Coordinates of N, CA and C in Angstrom, one line a residue:
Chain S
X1 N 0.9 -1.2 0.0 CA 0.0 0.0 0.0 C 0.9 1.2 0.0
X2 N 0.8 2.3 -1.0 CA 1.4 3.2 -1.1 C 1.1 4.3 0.5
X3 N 2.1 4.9 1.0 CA 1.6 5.6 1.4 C 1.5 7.2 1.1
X4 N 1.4 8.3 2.2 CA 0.5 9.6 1.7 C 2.2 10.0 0.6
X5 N 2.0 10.4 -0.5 CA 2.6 11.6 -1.4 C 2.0 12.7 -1.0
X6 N 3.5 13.5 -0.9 CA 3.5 14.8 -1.6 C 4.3 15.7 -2.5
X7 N 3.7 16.5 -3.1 CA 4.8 17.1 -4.5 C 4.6 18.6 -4.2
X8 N 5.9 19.4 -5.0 CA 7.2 18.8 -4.5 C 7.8 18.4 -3.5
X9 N 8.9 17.9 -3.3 CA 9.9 18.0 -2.1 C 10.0 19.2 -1.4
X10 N 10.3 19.9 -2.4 CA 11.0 21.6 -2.3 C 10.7 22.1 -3.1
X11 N 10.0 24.0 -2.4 CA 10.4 24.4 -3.6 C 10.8 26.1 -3.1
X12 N 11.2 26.9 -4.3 CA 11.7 28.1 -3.7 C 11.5 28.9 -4.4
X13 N 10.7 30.2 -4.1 CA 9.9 31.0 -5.4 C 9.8 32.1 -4.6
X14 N 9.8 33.2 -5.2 CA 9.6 34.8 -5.1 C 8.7 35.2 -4.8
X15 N 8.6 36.0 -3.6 CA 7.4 36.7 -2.7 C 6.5 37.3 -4.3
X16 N 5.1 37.3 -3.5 CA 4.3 37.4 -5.0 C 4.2 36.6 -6.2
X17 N 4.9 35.3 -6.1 CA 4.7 34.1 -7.0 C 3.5 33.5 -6.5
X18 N 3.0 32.3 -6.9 CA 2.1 31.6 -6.6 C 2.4 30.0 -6.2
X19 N 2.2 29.4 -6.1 CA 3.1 27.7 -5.6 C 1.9 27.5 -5.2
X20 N 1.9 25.7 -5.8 CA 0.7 25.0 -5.3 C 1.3 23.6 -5.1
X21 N 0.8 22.8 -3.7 CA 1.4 22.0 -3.4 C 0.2 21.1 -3.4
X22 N 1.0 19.6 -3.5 CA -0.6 18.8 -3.8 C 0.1 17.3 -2.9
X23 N -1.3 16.8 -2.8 CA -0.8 15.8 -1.7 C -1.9 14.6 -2.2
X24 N -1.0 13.5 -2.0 CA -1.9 12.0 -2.8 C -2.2 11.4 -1.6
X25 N -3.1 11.4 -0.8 CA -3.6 10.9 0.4 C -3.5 8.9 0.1
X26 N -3.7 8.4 1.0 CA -3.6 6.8 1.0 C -4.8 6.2 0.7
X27 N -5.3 5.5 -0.5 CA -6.3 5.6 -1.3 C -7.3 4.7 -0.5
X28 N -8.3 5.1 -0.4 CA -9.8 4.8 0.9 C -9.5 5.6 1.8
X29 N -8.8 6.8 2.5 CA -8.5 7.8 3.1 C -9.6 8.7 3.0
X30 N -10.6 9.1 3.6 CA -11.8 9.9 3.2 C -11.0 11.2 3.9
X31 N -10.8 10.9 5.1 CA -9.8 12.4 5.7 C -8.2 12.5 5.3
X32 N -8.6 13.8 5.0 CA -6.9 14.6 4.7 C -7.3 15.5 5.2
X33 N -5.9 16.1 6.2 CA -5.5 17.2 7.0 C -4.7 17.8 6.1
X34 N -4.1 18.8 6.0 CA -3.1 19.7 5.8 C -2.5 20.4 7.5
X35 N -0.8 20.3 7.2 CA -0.3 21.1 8.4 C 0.3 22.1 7.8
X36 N 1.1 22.7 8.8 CA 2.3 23.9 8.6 C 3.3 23.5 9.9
X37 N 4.8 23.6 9.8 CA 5.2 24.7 10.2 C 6.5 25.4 10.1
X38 N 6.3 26.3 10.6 CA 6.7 27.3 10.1 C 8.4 27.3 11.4
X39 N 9.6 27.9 10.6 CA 10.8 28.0 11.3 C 10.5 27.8 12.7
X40 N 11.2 26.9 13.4 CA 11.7 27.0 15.0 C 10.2 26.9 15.5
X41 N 8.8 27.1 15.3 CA 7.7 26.8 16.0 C 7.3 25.5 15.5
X42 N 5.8 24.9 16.7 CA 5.4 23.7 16.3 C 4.3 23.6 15.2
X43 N 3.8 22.2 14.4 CA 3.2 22.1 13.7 C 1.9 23.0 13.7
X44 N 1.1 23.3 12.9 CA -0.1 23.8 13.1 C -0.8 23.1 12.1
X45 N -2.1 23.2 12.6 CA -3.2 22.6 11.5 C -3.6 23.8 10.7
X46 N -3.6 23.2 9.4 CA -4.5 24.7 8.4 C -5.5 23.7 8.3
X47 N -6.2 22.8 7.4 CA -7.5 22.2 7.6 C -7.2 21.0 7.2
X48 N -8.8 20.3 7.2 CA -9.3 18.7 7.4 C -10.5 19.1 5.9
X49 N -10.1 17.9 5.5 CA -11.3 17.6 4.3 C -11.8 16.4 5.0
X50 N -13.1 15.8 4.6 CA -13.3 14.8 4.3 C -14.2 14.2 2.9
X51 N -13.8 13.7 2.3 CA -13.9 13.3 1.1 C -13.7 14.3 0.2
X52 N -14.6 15.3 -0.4 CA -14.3 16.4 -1.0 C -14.6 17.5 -0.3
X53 N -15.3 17.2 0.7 CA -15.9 18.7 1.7 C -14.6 19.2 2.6
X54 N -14.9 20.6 2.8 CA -13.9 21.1 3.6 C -14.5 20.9 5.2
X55 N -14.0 20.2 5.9 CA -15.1 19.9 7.6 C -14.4 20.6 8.3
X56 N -13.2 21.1 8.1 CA -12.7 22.6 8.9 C -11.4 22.9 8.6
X57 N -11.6 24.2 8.5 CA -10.6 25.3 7.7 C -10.2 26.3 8.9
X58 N -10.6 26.2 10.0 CA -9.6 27.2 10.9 C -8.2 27.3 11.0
X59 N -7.4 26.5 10.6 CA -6.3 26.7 10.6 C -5.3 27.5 9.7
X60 N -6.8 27.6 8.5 CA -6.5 28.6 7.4 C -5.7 30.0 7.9
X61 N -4.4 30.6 7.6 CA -4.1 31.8 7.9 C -4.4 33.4 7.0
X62 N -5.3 33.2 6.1 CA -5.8 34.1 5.5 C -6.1 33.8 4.4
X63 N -6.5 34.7 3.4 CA -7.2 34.2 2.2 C -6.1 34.2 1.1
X64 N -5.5 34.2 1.4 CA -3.9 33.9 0.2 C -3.9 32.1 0.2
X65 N -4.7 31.5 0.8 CA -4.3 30.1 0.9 C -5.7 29.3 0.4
X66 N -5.9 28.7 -0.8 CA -6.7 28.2 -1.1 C -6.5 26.5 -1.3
X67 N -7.3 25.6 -0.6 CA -7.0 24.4 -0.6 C -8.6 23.8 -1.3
X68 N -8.2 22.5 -2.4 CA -9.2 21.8 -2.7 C -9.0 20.4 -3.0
X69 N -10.1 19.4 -2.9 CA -10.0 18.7 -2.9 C -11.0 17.6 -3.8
X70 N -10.5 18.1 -5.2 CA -11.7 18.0 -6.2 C -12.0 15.8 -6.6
X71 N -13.4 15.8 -6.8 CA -12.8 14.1 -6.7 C -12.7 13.5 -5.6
X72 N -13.0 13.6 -4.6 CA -12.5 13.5 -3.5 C -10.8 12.4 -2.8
X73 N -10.3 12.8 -3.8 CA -8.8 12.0 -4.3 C -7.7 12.6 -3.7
X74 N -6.7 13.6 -4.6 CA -6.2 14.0 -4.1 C -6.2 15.5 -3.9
X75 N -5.5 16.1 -3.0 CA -5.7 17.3 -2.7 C -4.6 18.3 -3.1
X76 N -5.1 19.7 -3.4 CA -3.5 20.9 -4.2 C -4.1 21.5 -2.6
X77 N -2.6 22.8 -2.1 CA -3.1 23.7 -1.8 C -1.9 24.8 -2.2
X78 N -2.9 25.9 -2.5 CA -2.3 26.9 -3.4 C -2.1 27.9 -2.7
X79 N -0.8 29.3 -2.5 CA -0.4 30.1 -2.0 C -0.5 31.1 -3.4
X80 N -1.2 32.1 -2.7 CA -1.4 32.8 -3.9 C -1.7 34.2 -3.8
X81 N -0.8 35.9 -3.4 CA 0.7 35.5 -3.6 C 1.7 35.2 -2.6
X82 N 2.4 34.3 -2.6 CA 3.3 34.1 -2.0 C 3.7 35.1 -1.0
X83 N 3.9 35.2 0.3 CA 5.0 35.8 1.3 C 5.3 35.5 1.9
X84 N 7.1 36.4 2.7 CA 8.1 35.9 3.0 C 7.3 34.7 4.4
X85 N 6.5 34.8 4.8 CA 6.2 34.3 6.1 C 5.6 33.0 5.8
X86 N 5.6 32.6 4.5 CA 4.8 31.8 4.4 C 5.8 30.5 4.2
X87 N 6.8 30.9 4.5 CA 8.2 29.7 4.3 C 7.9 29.1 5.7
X88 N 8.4 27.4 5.1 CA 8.2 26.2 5.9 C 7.7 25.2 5.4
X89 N 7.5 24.2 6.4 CA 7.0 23.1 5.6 C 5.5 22.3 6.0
X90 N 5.1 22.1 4.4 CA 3.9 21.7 4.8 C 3.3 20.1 4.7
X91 N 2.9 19.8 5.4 CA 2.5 18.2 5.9 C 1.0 17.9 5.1
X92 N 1.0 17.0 4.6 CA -0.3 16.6 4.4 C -0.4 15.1 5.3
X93 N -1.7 14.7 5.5 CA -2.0 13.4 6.4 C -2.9 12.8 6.0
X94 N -3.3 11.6 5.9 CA -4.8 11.0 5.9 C -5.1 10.0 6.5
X95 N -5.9 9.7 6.8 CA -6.4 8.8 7.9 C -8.1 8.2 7.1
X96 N -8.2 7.0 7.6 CA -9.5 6.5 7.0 C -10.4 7.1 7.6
X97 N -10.5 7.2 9.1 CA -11.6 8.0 10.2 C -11.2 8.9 10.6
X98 N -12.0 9.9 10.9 CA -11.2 11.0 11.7 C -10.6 10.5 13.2
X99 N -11.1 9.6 14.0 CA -10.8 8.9 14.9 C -9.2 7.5 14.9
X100 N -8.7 7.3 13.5 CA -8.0 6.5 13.2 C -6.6 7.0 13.2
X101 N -5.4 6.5 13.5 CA -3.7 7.1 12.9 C -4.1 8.0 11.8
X102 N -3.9 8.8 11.7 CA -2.9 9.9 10.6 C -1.8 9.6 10.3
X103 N -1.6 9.3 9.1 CA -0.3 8.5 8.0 C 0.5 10.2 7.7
X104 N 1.4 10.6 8.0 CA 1.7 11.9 7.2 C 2.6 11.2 5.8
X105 N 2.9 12.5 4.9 CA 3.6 12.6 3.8 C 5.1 13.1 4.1
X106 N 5.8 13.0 3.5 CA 7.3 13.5 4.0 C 7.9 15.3 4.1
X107 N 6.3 15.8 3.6 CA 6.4 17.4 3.3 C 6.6 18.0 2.5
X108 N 6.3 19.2 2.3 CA 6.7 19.8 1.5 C 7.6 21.8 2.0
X109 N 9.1 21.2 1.6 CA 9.7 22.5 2.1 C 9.2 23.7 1.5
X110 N 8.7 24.8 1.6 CA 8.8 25.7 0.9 C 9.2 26.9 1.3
X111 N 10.1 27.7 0.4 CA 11.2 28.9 0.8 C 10.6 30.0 -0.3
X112 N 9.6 30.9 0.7 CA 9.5 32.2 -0.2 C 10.7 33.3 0.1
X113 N 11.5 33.7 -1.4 CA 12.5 34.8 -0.6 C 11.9 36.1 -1.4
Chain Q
X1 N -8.2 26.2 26.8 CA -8.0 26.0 25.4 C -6.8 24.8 25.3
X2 N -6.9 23.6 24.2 CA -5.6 23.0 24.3 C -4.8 23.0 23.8
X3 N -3.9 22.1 24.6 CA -2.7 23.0 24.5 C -1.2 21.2 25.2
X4 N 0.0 21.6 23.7 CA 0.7 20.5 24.2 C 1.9 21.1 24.5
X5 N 2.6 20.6 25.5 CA 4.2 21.1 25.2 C 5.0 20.6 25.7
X6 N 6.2 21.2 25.4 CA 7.4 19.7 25.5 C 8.4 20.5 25.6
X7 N 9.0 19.9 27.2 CA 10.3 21.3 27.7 C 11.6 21.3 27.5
X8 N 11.5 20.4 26.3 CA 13.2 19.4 26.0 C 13.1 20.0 24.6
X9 N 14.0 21.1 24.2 CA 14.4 21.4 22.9 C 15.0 20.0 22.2
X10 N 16.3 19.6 23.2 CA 17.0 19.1 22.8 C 17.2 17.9 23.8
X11 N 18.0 16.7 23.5 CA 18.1 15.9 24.7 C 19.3 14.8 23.7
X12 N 20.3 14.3 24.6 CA 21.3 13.5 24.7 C 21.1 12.4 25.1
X13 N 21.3 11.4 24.6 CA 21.2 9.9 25.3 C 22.6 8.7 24.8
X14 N 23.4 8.6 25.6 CA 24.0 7.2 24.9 C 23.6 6.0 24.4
X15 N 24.5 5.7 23.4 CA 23.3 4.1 22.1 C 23.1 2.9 23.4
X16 N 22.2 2.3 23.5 CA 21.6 1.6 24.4 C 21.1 1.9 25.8
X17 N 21.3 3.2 26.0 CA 20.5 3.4 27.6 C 19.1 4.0 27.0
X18 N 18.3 4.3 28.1 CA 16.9 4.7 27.7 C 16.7 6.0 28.0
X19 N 15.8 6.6 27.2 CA 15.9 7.9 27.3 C 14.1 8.3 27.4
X20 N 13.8 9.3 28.3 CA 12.6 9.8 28.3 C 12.2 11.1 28.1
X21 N 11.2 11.5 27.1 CA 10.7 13.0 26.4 C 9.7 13.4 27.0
X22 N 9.8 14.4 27.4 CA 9.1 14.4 27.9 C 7.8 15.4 27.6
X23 N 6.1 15.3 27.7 CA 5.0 15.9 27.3 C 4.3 16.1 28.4
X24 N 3.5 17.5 28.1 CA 2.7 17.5 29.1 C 1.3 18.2 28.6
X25 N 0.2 17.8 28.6 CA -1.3 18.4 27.9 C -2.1 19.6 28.9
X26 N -3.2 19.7 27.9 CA -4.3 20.6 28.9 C -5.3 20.6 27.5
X27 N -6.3 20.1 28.3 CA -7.3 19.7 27.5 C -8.5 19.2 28.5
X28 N -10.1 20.3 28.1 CA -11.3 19.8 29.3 C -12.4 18.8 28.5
X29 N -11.9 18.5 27.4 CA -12.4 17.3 26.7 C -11.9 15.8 27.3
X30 N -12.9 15.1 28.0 CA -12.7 13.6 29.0 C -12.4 12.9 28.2
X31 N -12.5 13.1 26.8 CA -11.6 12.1 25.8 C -11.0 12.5 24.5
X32 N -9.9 11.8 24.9 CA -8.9 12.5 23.9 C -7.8 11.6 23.6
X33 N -7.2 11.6 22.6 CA -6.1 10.6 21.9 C -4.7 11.2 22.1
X34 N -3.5 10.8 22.5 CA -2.2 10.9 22.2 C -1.3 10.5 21.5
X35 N -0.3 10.8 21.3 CA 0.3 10.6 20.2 C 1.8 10.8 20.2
X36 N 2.8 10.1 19.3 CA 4.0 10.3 19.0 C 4.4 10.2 17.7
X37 N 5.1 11.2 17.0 CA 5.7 11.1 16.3 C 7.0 11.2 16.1
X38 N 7.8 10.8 15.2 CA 9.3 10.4 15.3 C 9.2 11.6 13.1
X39 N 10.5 12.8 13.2 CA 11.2 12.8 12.3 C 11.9 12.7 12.0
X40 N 12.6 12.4 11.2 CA 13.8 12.0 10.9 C 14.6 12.9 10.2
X41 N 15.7 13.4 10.2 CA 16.2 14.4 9.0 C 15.8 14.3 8.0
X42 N 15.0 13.0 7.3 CA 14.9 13.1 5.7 C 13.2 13.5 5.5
X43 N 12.1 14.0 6.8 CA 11.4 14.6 6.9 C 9.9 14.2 7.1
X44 N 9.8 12.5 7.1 CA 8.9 11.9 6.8 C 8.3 12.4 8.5
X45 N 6.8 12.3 9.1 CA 6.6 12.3 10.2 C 6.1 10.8 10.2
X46 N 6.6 9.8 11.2 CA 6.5 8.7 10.9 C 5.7 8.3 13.2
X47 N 4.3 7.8 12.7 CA 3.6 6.7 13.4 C 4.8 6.1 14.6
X48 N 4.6 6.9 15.8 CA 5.2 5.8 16.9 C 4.4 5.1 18.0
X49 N 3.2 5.9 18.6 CA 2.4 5.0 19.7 C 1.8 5.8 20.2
X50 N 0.2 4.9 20.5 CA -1.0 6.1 20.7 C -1.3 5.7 21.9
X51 N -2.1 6.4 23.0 CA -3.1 6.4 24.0 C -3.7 7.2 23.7
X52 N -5.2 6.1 24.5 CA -6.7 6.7 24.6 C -6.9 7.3 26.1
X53 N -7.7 8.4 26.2 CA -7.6 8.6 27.8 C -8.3 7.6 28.3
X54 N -9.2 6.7 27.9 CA -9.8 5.8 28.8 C -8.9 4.9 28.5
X55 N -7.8 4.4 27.9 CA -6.9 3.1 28.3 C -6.8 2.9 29.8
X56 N -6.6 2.1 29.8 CA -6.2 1.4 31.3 C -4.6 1.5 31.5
X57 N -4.3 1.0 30.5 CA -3.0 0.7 30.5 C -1.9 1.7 29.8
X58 N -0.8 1.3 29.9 CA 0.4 2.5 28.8 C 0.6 1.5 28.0
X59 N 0.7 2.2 26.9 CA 0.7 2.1 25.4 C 2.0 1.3 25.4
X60 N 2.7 0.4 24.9 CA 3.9 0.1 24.3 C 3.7 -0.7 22.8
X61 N 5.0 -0.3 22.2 CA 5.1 -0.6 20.7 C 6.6 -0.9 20.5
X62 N 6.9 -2.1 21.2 CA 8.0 -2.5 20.6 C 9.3 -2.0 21.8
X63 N 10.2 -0.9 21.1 CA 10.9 -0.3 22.0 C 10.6 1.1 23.1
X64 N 9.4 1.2 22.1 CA 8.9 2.7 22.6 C 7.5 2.3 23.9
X65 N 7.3 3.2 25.0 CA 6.1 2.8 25.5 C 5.8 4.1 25.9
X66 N 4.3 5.0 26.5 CA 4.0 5.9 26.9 C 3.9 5.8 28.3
X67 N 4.4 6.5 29.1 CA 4.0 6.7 30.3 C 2.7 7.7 30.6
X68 N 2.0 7.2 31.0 CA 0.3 8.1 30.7 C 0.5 8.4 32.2
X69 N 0.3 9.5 33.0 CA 0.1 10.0 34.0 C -1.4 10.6 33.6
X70 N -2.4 10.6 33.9 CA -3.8 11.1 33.8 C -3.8 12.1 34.4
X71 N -3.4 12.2 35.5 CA -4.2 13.3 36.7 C -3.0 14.5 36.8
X72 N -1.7 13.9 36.3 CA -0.5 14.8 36.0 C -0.8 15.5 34.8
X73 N -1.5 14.7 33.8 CA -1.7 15.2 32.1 C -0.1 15.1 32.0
X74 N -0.2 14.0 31.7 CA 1.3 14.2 31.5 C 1.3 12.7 30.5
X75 N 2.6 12.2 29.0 CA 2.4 11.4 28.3 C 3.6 11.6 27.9
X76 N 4.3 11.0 28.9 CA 5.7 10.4 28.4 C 6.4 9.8 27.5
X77 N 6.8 9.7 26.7 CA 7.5 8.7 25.7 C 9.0 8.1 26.3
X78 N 8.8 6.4 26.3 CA 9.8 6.1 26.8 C 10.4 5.2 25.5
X79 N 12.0 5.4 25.6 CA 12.6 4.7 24.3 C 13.4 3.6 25.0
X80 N 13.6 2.6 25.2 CA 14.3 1.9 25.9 C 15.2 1.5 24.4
X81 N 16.4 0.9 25.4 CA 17.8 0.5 24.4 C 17.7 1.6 23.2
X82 N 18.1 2.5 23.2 CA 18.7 3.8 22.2 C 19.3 3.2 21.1
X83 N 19.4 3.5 20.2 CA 20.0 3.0 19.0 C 20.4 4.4 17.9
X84 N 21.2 4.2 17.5 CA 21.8 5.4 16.6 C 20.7 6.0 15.8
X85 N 20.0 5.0 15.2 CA 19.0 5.6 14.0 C 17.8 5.9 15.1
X86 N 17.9 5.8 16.2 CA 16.9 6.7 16.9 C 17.2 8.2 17.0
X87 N 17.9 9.2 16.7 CA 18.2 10.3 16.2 C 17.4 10.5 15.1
X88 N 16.2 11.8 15.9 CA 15.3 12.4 15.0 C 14.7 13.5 16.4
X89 N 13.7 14.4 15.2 CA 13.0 15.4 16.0 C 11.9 14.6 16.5
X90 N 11.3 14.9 17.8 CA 10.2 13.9 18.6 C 9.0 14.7 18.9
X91 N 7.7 14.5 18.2 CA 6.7 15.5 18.7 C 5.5 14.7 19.4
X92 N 4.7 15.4 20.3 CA 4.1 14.6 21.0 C 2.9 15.4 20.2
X93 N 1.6 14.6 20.0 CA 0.1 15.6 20.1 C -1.1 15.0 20.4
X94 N -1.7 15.6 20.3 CA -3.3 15.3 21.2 C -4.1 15.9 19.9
X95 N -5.3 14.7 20.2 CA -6.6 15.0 19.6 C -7.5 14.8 20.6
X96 N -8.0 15.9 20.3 CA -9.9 15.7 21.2 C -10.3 14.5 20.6
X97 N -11.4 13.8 21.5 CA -12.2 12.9 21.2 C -13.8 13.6 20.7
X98 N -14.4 12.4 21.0 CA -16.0 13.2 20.4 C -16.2 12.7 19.1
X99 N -17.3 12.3 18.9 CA -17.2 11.5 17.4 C -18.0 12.9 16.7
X100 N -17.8 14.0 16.9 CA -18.4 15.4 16.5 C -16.8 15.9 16.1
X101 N -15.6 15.4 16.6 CA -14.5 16.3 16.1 C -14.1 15.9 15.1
X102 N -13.1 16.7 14.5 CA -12.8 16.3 13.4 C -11.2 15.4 13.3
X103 N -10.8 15.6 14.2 CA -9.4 14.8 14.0 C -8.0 15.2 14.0
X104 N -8.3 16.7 14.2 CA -7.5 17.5 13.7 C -6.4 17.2 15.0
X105 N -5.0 17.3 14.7 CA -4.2 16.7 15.5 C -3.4 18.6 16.5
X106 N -3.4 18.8 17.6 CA -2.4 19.4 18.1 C -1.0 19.0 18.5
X107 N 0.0 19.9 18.1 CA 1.6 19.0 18.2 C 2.4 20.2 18.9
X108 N 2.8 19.6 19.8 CA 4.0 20.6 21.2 C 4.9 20.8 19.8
X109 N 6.1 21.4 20.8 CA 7.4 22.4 19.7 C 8.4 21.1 18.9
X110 N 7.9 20.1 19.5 CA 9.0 18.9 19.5 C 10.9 19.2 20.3
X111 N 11.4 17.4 20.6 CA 12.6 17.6 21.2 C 13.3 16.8 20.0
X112 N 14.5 17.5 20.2 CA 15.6 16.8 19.4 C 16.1 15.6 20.1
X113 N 16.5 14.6 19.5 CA 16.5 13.7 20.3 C 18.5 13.1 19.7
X114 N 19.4 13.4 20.0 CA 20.6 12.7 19.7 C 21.3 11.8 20.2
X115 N 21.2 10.6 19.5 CA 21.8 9.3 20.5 C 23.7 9.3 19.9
X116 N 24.3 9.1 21.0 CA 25.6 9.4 21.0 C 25.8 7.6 21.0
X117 N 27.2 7.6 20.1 CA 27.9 5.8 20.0 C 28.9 5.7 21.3

């Protein structure tokens, strides 16, 4: 059984670019989380899908951050535009139940300079 | 509001003695899930060993086991026999229970964990 992907590894793009990171959840996974974090602090949640619905987005930090989950397959989430604050790395997870392990992905670094 | 944390930036252990990380919660939800995770430099956050607050018992998986203190809120990770490739970042988190929650995981600062030969 494959577990969670994410693309890219890395990436490193110019404040005011755009970058979209996408995540292959472990297939019969109805929940995907997205994390952050961010230099020297701990993880944070940005949100929980399940299936294609968003079941909560508080972790969202503003509206430069659009996440979807079309298909209810896999998931992008897009920075759009880019700032310096938004460097770090981002985690995706899925889990069959919301009550079940969370499998994470290996992350995704990202360096806005 | 909850809340995890973990007072060990960093922590030293020589290869085969045991070493303990230490966590501590706050959380007014009567059920709730724990958790360990293990990074590794190469970044994966990889599954180490859960308690439930109604377990009875501490969690063990192999080398690792949880020390559950309840009434301390407190959820130890214990690593017995250290091993070199136990060198990684260590985070501890908590999920609310409630079959109304969503799942969403809370994670302390994490400890570095480096086992010396």
């Amino acid at each position: 059984e494959a577990g969670v992907t994410q693309f890219p590894s890395h990436s490193v793009i110019e404040k005011g670019q755009t970058v979209t990171l996408r995540c292959d959840p472990i297939s019969g996974h109805d929940n995907l989380y997205w994390y952050r974090r961010v230099m020297g602090k701990e993880i944070k949640f940005l949100l929980h899908f399940v299936k294609e619905s968003k079941q909560d987005e508080s972790g969202m930090p503003n509206n430069r951050f659009l996440a979807e989950r079309t298909g209810g397959t896999y998931s992008t989430l897009k920075v759009q535009p880019a700032e310096l604050e938004d460097s770090g790395v981002y985690f995706c997870a899925s889990s069959r139940t919301s009550r079940g392990e969370a499998f994470f992905g290996q992350g995704t670094r990202l360096t806005v300079v | 509001a909850q809340k995890i944390t973990q007072t060990q930036p960093g922590m030293f252990v020589q290869e085969k003695e045991a070493v303990t990380l230490d966590c501590t919660y706050d959380t007014s939800d009567p059920s709730y899930g724990l958790f360990w995770y293990k990074q590794p430099s190469s970044g994966e956050m990889i599954f180490l060993i859960y308690q439930g607050s109604y377990d009875q018992q501490n969690a063990t998986e192999g080398r690792y086991s949880l020390n559950f203190q309840k009434a301390r809120k407190s959820a130890n990770l214990v690593i017995s026999a250290s091993q070199l490739g136990d060198s990684a970042m260590y985070f501890c988190a908590m999920r609310e229970g409630g079959d109304n929650q969503g799942g969403k995981l809370i994670f302390g600062q994490g400890t570095e964990l480096s086992v010396k030969p």
